[in-house]
XYZ file of N, CA and C in Angstrom:
282
model
N 4.883 -10.132 -12.355
C 4.705 -9.221 -11.019
C 4.763 -7.968 -10.722
N 3.823 -7.518 -10.079
C 3.795 -5.996 -9.799
C 4.492 -5.418 -8.302
N 5.687 -5.049 -7.751
C 6.591 -4.910 -6.588
C 6.495 -3.263 -6.338
N 6.667 -2.903 -5.445
C 6.751 -1.716 -4.828
C 8.349 -1.817 -5.386
N 8.554 -0.062 -5.903
C 9.654 0.040 -6.492
C 10.493 -0.120 -5.159
N 12.126 -0.088 -4.840
C 13.262 -0.261 -4.400
C 13.294 1.184 -3.239
N 12.847 2.212 -3.841
C 12.715 3.486 -3.014
C 11.443 3.478 -2.168
N 10.377 2.883 -2.574
C 9.198 2.676 -1.948
C 9.118 1.983 -1.205
N 10.159 0.978 -1.638
C 9.913 0.131 0.056
C 10.765 0.463 1.173
N 11.998 0.985 1.082
C 12.676 2.105 2.067
C 11.711 2.734 2.617
N 10.952 4.140 1.963
C 10.372 4.754 2.325
C 9.210 4.279 3.062
N 8.911 3.044 3.166
C 7.605 2.996 3.679
C 7.956 2.532 5.544
N 8.521 2.319 5.786
C 8.402 1.917 7.132
C 8.486 3.536 8.115
N 8.765 4.510 7.230
C 8.115 5.527 7.941
C 7.267 6.056 7.488
N 6.617 5.989 6.374
C 5.257 6.321 6.052
C 4.049 5.621 7.008
N 4.409 4.580 7.861
C 3.036 3.632 8.166
C 3.524 4.245 9.420
N 4.369 5.027 10.096
C 4.420 5.551 11.101
C 4.212 6.835 11.442
N 3.764 7.299 10.336
C 2.809 9.029 10.242
C 1.437 8.939 9.932
N 0.844 10.224 9.902
C -0.556 10.322 9.214
C 0.157 11.091 7.909
N -0.745 10.752 6.684
C -0.317 11.552 5.803
C -0.272 10.948 4.379
N -0.309 11.523 3.378
C -0.271 11.054 2.549
C 0.960 10.789 1.476
N 1.152 9.489 0.481
C 2.503 9.220 0.198
C 2.632 8.733 -1.009
N 3.404 9.242 -2.015
C 3.248 8.770 -3.597
C 4.005 7.484 -3.292
N 3.424 6.412 -4.161
C 4.200 5.024 -3.899
C 4.271 4.374 -5.623
N 5.742 4.180 -5.502
C 6.056 3.421 -7.243
C 6.276 2.339 -6.847
N 5.617 1.793 -8.558
C 5.532 0.361 -8.287
C 6.905 -0.058 -9.489
N 7.618 -1.077 -9.395
C 8.649 -2.154 -10.389
C 7.593 -3.214 -11.113
N 8.103 -3.705 -11.841
C 7.710 -4.731 -12.685
C 6.622 -4.341 -13.435
N 6.147 -3.687 -13.867
C 4.977 -3.205 -14.181
C 5.257 -3.593 -15.484
N 3.516 -4.021 -15.967
C 3.324 -4.591 -17.611
C 2.558 -3.725 -17.678
N 2.348 -2.638 -19.238
C 1.755 -2.290 -19.605
C 0.888 -2.592 -20.524
N -0.174 -3.765 -19.631
C -1.697 -4.318 -20.268
C -2.621 -4.015 -19.749
N -4.322 -3.957 -20.532
C -5.272 -3.947 -19.848
C -5.536 -4.626 -18.396
N -6.083 -4.365 -17.325
C -6.039 -4.526 -16.169
C -4.814 -4.536 -15.588
N -3.894 -3.695 -15.355
C -2.799 -3.974 -14.662
C -2.911 -2.393 -13.891
N -2.566 -2.288 -12.869
C -2.728 -1.015 -11.956
C -1.207 -0.170 -12.765
N -1.271 1.026 -12.613
C -0.708 2.333 -13.454
C 0.444 2.141 -12.398
N 1.803 2.632 -12.730
C 3.001 2.385 -12.546
C 3.026 3.344 -10.999
N 1.981 4.074 -10.317
C 2.291 4.976 -9.071
C 1.067 4.610 -8.553
N 0.829 5.226 -7.360
C -0.776 5.272 -6.381
C -0.011 6.192 -5.453
N -1.461 6.044 -4.495
C -1.514 7.309 -3.459
C -1.901 6.558 -2.229
N -0.471 6.592 -1.304
C -1.254 5.817 -0.093
C -1.592 6.711 1.333
N -2.599 7.003 1.317
C -2.902 7.550 2.798
C -2.689 6.633 4.153
N -2.231 7.520 5.106
C -2.083 6.405 6.315
C -3.071 7.247 7.553
N -3.374 7.087 7.981
C -4.366 7.251 9.059
C -3.817 6.792 10.778
N -2.963 7.486 11.702
C -3.065 6.513 12.998
C -4.146 7.376 13.666
N -4.389 6.311 14.495
C -5.812 6.561 14.936
C -5.307 5.916 16.672
N -6.022 5.838 17.326
C -5.729 5.696 18.895
C -5.480 3.846 18.611
N -6.384 2.534 18.668
C -5.578 1.800 18.285
C -5.764 0.924 16.695
N -5.794 1.909 15.830
C -5.617 1.385 14.930
C -4.964 2.206 13.684
N -4.735 1.679 12.919
C -4.119 2.506 11.405
C -4.862 1.943 10.155
N -5.729 3.172 10.023
C -6.096 3.007 8.454
C -5.398 3.137 7.081
N -5.847 2.415 6.267
C -4.749 3.029 4.718
C -6.200 3.083 3.467
N -5.495 3.699 3.141
C -6.155 4.346 1.451
C -5.355 3.941 0.550
N -5.863 3.290 -0.554
C -4.419 3.239 -1.795
C -5.411 3.558 -2.885
N -4.885 4.344 -3.627
C -6.088 5.005 -4.793
C -4.651 4.744 -6.020
N -4.629 3.573 -6.743
C -4.296 3.592 -7.886
C -5.305 3.487 -9.247
N -5.130 4.834 -10.229
C -6.180 4.469 -11.354
C -7.241 5.213 -10.866
N -8.000 4.427 -11.154
C -9.649 4.343 -10.610
C -9.842 3.390 -9.588
N -9.075 3.226 -9.114
C -9.291 1.732 -8.001
C -8.909 2.647 -6.404
N -9.577 1.952 -5.548
C -9.442 2.210 -4.555
C -10.074 1.215 -3.206
N -8.478 0.896 -2.573
C -8.235 -0.010 -1.309
C -8.989 0.928 -0.151
N -8.998 -0.179 0.729
C -8.838 0.063 2.359
C -8.790 -0.900 3.043
N -7.752 -0.406 3.934
C -6.878 -1.558 4.855
C -7.178 -1.007 6.581
N -7.797 -1.787 7.400
C -7.964 -1.325 8.948
C -6.947 -2.900 9.539
N -5.925 -1.859 10.251
C -5.016 -3.228 11.198
C -5.210 -2.669 12.373
N -5.379 -3.457 13.879
C -4.892 -2.867 14.605
C -3.400 -2.357 14.824
N -3.188 -1.601 15.856
C -1.738 -1.025 16.104
C -0.943 -2.312 16.800
N -0.114 -2.484 15.733
C 0.983 -3.789 15.892
C 2.490 -3.418 15.761
N 3.553 -4.240 16.424
C 5.039 -3.262 16.203
C 5.229 -2.950 14.905
N 6.053 -1.755 14.582
C 5.886 -1.080 13.230
C 6.864 -2.199 12.392
N 7.736 -3.085 12.597
C 8.296 -3.962 11.608
C 6.872 -4.896 11.378
N 6.027 -5.565 11.725
C 4.742 -6.196 11.793
C 3.837 -5.349 10.715
N 3.706 -4.243 11.011
C 2.488 -3.147 9.956
C 3.424 -3.360 9.232
N 4.959 -2.765 9.028
C 5.284 -2.357 7.312
C 5.011 -3.897 6.597
N 5.247 -4.609 6.878
C 5.303 -5.916 6.254
C 4.004 -6.598 5.840
N 2.576 -6.087 6.545
C 1.605 -6.685 6.216
C 0.834 -5.388 5.268
N 1.215 -4.174 5.600
C 0.963 -3.182 4.372
C 1.657 -3.046 3.178
N 2.717 -3.152 2.952
C 3.393 -3.574 1.837
C 3.104 -5.040 0.924
N 2.431 -6.197 1.643
C 1.613 -7.167 1.128
C 0.623 -6.828 0.646
N 0.053 -6.154 1.552
C -1.589 -5.479 1.068
C -1.131 -4.392 -0.462
N -0.151 -3.660 -0.842
C -0.382 -2.609 -1.535
C 0.004 -3.848 -2.772
N 1.055 -4.777 -2.800
C 1.170 -5.262 -4.018
C -0.036 -6.558 -4.242
N -0.195 -6.794 -3.271
C -1.737 -7.667 -3.651
C -2.683 -6.690 -4.196
N -2.939 -5.341 -4.065
C -3.504 -4.773 -4.699
C -3.465 -4.170 -6.297
N -2.229 -3.906 -5.997
C -1.429 -4.055 -7.428
C -1.433 -5.252 -8.717
N -1.754 -5.995 -7.620
C -1.369 -7.561 -8.511
C -3.360 -7.989 -9.042
N -3.602 -7.651 -8.772
C -5.141 -7.627 -8.595
C -5.343 -8.954 -7.699
N -5.332 -9.356 -7.044
C -5.302 -10.178 -5.890
C -5.975 -9.730 -4.678
N -6.910 -9.290 -4.965
C -8.343 -8.611 -3.834
C -8.492 -9.510 -2.950
N -8.803 -10.780 -2.909
C -8.801 -11.588 -1.817
C -7.996 -11.184 -0.998
N -6.514 -10.612 -1.138
C -5.294 -11.061 -0.253
C -5.224 -9.081 0.340
N -6.137 -8.310 -0.993
C -6.291 -7.051 -0.459
C -7.490 -6.557 0.479
N -8.547 -7.549 1.072
C -9.386 -7.004 1.440
C -9.552 -7.307 2.892
């Protein structure tokens, strides 16, 4: 199972509070066809009533829109979404 690397987990709470583009690294990556590359780019856009996120990993591109919620819940939800995308669980990533 692919998870966020420890450093990406530490940086994520600060990243989800900002607008910007960030490099995301994964741990537990298996080099097999159909798996995400070991890193990706996360774009976060803070808007008036929502946070919009885009994740690009290789040729895959995912988008998530969340209402403005407390920072700890927002971080947990975005972490779960990133890992769902990386593991091909698109029903959890939608």
